[in-house]
PDB file of C-alpha atoms in Angstrom:
ATOM      1  CA  MET A   9     224.773 287.772 105.414  1.00 40.00           C
ATOM      2  CA  ALA A  10     223.014 290.137 103.128  1.00 47.00           C
ATOM      3  CA  GLU A  11     220.253 291.200 105.514  1.00 63.00           C
ATOM      4  CA  ILE A  12     221.835 290.687 108.931  1.00 74.00           C
ATOM      5  CA  ASP A  13     225.311 290.989 110.373  1.00 84.00           C
ATOM      6  CA  LEU A  14     225.861 287.368 111.410  1.00 91.00           C
ATOM      7  CA  VAL A  15     227.738 284.451 109.898  1.00 92.00           C
ATOM      8  CA  GLN A  16     227.099 280.751 110.286  1.00 93.00           C
ATOM      9  CA  GLY A  17     228.279 279.652 113.726  1.00 95.00           C
ATOM     10  CA  ASP A  18     227.722 282.956 115.517  1.00 96.00           C
ATOM     11  CA  VAL A  19     226.211 282.419 118.963  1.00 97.00           C
ATOM     12  CA  VAL A  20     223.566 284.786 120.311  1.00 97.00           C
ATOM     13  CA  ARG A  21     221.800 285.066 123.655  1.00 96.00           C
ATOM     14  CA  SER A  22     218.073 285.705 123.472  1.00 95.00           C
ATOM     15  CA  MET A  23     215.989 287.124 126.262  1.00 92.00           C
ATOM     16  CA  THR A  24     213.200 285.031 127.781  1.00 89.00           C
ATOM     17  CA  GLY A  25     210.469 284.105 125.319  1.00 85.00           C
ATOM     18  CA  THR A  26     211.837 285.964 122.287  1.00 90.00           C
ATOM     19  CA  ILE A  27     212.912 283.142 119.954  1.00 91.00           C
ATOM     20  CA  VAL A  28     212.375 280.030 122.057  1.00 90.00           C
ATOM     21  CA  ASN A  29     209.186 279.898 124.103  1.00 86.00           C
ATOM     22  CA  CYS A  30     210.702 279.104 127.504  1.00 84.00           C
ATOM     23  CA  ASP A  31     211.069 280.709 130.912  1.00 85.00           C
ATOM     24  CA  HIS A  32     214.761 281.627 130.691  1.00 89.00           C
ATOM     25  CA  GLN A  33     217.333 283.149 128.366  1.00 93.00           C
ATOM     26  CA  LYS A  34     218.694 280.867 125.650  1.00 95.00           C
ATOM     27  CA  MET A  35     221.913 280.632 123.717  1.00 97.00           C
ATOM     28  CA  LEU A  36     221.352 279.915 120.049  1.00 97.00           C
ATOM     29  CA  VAL A  37     223.623 279.221 117.102  1.00 97.00           C
ATOM     30  CA  PHE A  38     222.930 281.180 113.927  1.00 96.00           C
ATOM     31  CA  VAL A  39     222.672 278.635 111.128  1.00 95.00           C
ATOM     32  CA  ASN A  40     221.750 280.648 108.058  1.00 93.00           C
ATOM     33  CA  GLU A  41     219.481 283.128 106.375  1.00 93.00           C
ATOM     34  CA  LEU A  42     217.289 281.555 103.721  1.00 92.00           C
ATOM     35  CA  SER A  43     214.260 282.850 101.824  1.00 90.00           C
ATOM     36  CA  GLY A  44     213.872 285.886 104.085  1.00 93.00           C
ATOM     37  CA  GLN A  45     214.082 283.796 107.228  1.00 94.00           C
ATOM     38  CA  VAL A  46     216.729 283.241 109.890  1.00 95.00           C
ATOM     39  CA  GLY A  47     217.372 279.720 111.209  1.00 95.00           C
ATOM     40  CA  LEU A  48     218.858 279.018 114.640  1.00 96.00           C
ATOM     41  CA  VAL A  49     219.445 276.014 116.889  1.00 96.00           C
ATOM     42  CA  THR A  50     219.673 276.025 120.680  1.00 96.00           C
ATOM     43  CA  ILE A  51     222.545 275.306 123.013  1.00 97.00           C
ATOM     44  CA  ASN A  52     221.257 273.332 126.002  1.00 95.00           C
ATOM     45  CA  SER A  53     222.778 272.468 129.371  1.00 93.00           C
ATOM     46  CA  ARG A  54     221.936 268.814 128.927  1.00 92.00           C
ATOM     47  CA  PRO A  55     220.839 266.572 126.072  1.00 89.00           C
ATOM     48  CA  TYR A  56     217.304 265.363 125.481  1.00 84.00           C
ATOM     49  CA  PRO A  57     217.728 261.576 125.017  1.00 79.00           C
ATOM     50  CA  LYS A  58     214.282 261.175 123.413  1.00 81.00           C
ATOM     51  CA  LYS A  59     215.508 263.268 120.462  1.00 80.00           C
ATOM     52  CA  GLY A  60     218.495 260.988 119.853  1.00 78.00           C
ATOM     53  CA  MET A  61     222.062 261.718 120.827  1.00 83.00           C
ATOM     54  CA  GLU A  62     223.272 261.770 117.204  1.00 85.00           C
ATOM     55  CA  THR A  63     221.653 265.184 116.719  1.00 89.00           C
ATOM     56  CA  GLN A  64     222.899 266.740 119.969  1.00 92.00           C
ATOM     57  CA  LEU A  65     226.513 267.744 119.626  1.00 93.00           C
ATOM     58  CA  LYS A  66     228.476 268.103 122.858  1.00 95.00           C
ATOM     59  CA  ILE A  67     230.602 271.248 123.112  1.00 97.00           C
ATOM     60  CA  VAL A  68     233.162 271.699 125.861  1.00 96.00           C
ATOM     61  CA  ALA A  69     233.259 274.835 128.006  1.00 96.00           C
ATOM     62  CA  SER A  70     237.060 275.069 127.867  1.00 96.00           C
ATOM     63  CA  ASP A  71     236.822 275.505 124.068  1.00 96.00           C
ATOM     64  CA  PHE A  72     234.315 278.387 124.085  1.00 97.00           C
ATOM     65  CA  ALA A  73     234.536 281.485 126.294  1.00 96.00           C
ATOM     66  CA  PHE A  74     230.753 282.048 126.258  1.00 96.00           C
ATOM     67  CA  LEU A  75     230.058 278.681 127.950  1.00 96.00           C
ATOM     68  CA  GLU A  76     229.999 278.267 131.728  1.00 95.00           C
ATOM     69  CA  HIS A  77     229.790 274.459 131.492  1.00 96.00           C
ATOM     70  CA  ASP A  78     229.828 271.705 128.877  1.00 97.00           C
ATOM     71  CA  SER A  79     226.680 271.952 126.772  1.00 97.00           C
ATOM     72  CA  PHE A  80     224.902 270.480 123.750  1.00 96.00           C
ATOM     73  CA  VAL A  81     223.975 272.006 120.390  1.00 96.00           C
ATOM     74  CA  ASP A  82     220.531 270.622 119.590  1.00 95.00           C
ATOM     75  CA  CYS A  83     220.404 270.009 115.841  1.00 93.00           C
ATOM     76  CA  SER A  84     217.017 268.301 116.011  1.00 91.00           C
ATOM     77  CA  THR A  85     214.967 271.510 116.211  1.00 92.00           C
ATOM     78  CA  LEU A  86     215.349 274.594 114.032  1.00 95.00           C
ATOM     79  CA  PHE A  87     213.887 277.875 115.245  1.00 95.00           C
ATOM     80  CA  VAL A  88     212.901 280.205 112.408  1.00 95.00           C
ATOM     81  CA  LYS A  89     212.144 283.930 112.507  1.00 95.00           C
ATOM     82  CA  SER A  90     211.647 286.327 109.628  1.00 95.00           C
ATOM     83  CA  VAL A  91     214.658 288.523 108.945  1.00 94.00           C
ATOM     84  CA  GLY A  92     212.569 291.557 109.946  1.00 94.00           C
ATOM     85  CA  GLU A  93     211.537 290.052 113.288  1.00 94.00           C
ATOM     86  CA  PHE A  94     215.100 288.969 114.012  1.00 95.00           C
ATOM     87  CA  LYS A  95     216.565 292.370 113.143  1.00 94.00           C
ATOM     88  CA  ALA A  96     214.019 294.046 115.431  1.00 94.00           C
ATOM     89  CA  LEU A  97     215.039 291.735 118.300  1.00 94.00           C
ATOM     90  CA  VAL A  98     218.713 292.576 117.753  1.00 93.00           C
ATOM     91  CA  GLN A  99     218.056 296.314 117.457  1.00 92.00           C
ATOM     92  CA  GLY A 100     215.892 296.208 120.602  1.00 93.00           C
ATOM     93  CA  GLY A 101     218.655 294.474 122.562  1.00 93.00           C
ATOM     94  CA  GLN A 102     216.618 291.311 123.095  1.00 95.00           C
ATOM     95  CA  VAL A 103     219.128 289.258 121.093  1.00 95.00           C
ATOM     96  CA  ARG A 104     222.862 289.896 121.239  1.00 95.00           C
ATOM     97  CA  LEU A 105     225.992 288.302 119.858  1.00 96.00           C
ATOM     98  CA  ILE A 106     228.091 286.557 122.537  1.00 97.00           C
ATOM     99  CA  GLY A 107     230.563 284.418 120.570  1.00 97.00           C
ATOM    100  CA  ASN A 108     230.895 281.895 117.804  1.00 96.00           C
ATOM    101  CA  LEU A 109     231.557 278.241 117.080  1.00 97.00           C
ATOM    102  CA  ASP A 110     234.665 277.426 115.056  1.00 96.00           C
ATOM    103  CA  SER A 111     234.328 275.985 111.561  1.00 94.00           C
ATOM    104  CA  ALA A 112     235.243 272.434 112.661  1.00 95.00           C
ATOM    105  CA  THR A 113     232.417 272.470 115.209  1.00 96.00           C
ATOM    106  CA  MET A 114     229.983 273.948 112.684  1.00 94.00           C
ATOM    107  CA  ASP A 115     230.902 271.162 110.250  1.00 94.00           C
ATOM    108  CA  LYS A 116     229.797 268.688 112.941  1.00 94.00           C
ATOM    109  CA  VAL A 117     226.581 270.655 113.486  1.00 93.00           C
ATOM    110  CA  VAL A 118     225.794 270.445 109.756  1.00 92.00           C
ATOM    111  CA  LEU A 119     226.410 266.684 109.760  1.00 91.00           C
ATOM    112  CA  ALA A 120     224.221 266.214 112.834  1.00 90.00           C
ATOM    113  CA  ALA A 121     221.421 268.190 111.159  1.00 91.00           C
ATOM    114  CA  ALA A 122     221.743 266.081 108.015  1.00 88.00           C
ATOM    115  CA  ASP A 123     221.203 262.971 110.169  1.00 84.00           C
ATOM    116  CA  SER A 124     218.229 264.423 112.046  1.00 88.00           C
ATOM    117  CA  ARG A 125     214.954 262.600 111.561  1.00 89.00           C
ATOM    118  CA  HIS A 126     213.225 265.587 113.194  1.00 90.00           C
ATOM    119  CA  LEU A 127     214.027 268.152 110.460  1.00 92.00           C
ATOM    120  CA  ASN A 128     212.273 268.299 107.107  1.00 92.00           C
ATOM    121  CA  ALA A 129     214.081 268.867 103.799  1.00 91.00           C
ATOM    122  CA  PHE A 130     213.504 272.642 103.809  1.00 90.00           C
ATOM    123  CA  GLN A 131     214.834 272.981 107.369  1.00 93.00           C
ATOM    124  CA  LYS A 132     217.952 270.982 106.450  1.00 92.00           C
ATOM    125  CA  LYS A 133     218.675 273.477 103.646  1.00 92.00           C
ATOM    126  CA  PHE A 134     219.363 276.132 106.307  1.00 91.00           C
ATOM    127  CA  PHE A 135     222.393 274.114 107.358  1.00 89.00           C
ATOM    128  CA  ASP A 136     223.709 273.303 103.908  1.00 81.00           C
ATOM    129  CA  ASP A 137     221.904 273.988 100.637  1.00 67.00           C
ATOM    130  CA  SER A 138     223.291 270.733  99.224  1.00 55.00           C
ATOM    131  CA  LEU A 139     221.255 268.699 101.743  1.00 53.00           C
TER     132      LEU A 139
END
């Protein structure tokens, strides 16, 4: 990426309340940098059935060293930060790179995002500018 040192599929761990407003650390997948903003999706321990299973991609712990157990990439919600805010979080140690998803898995993430009824057209462009 031009502004930040991540590529699509890189997985980061964020400290409590930095990117996702929750009471624990989160793993997130870097989706893309677009229009001065960074887009990320979360990795969750379990799916949220109300969001629809088609947008929550299961990933298996044995395939990814950073996972302790099978998890789900939630492609129904995109978290967006400005590049400046994101860089400050990385430089301050509040967000750090812990691994990455392979290209086959990222292809599935992009397809799941394309099918998401929860994302608007601009959000979908983070995943693939042809969407």
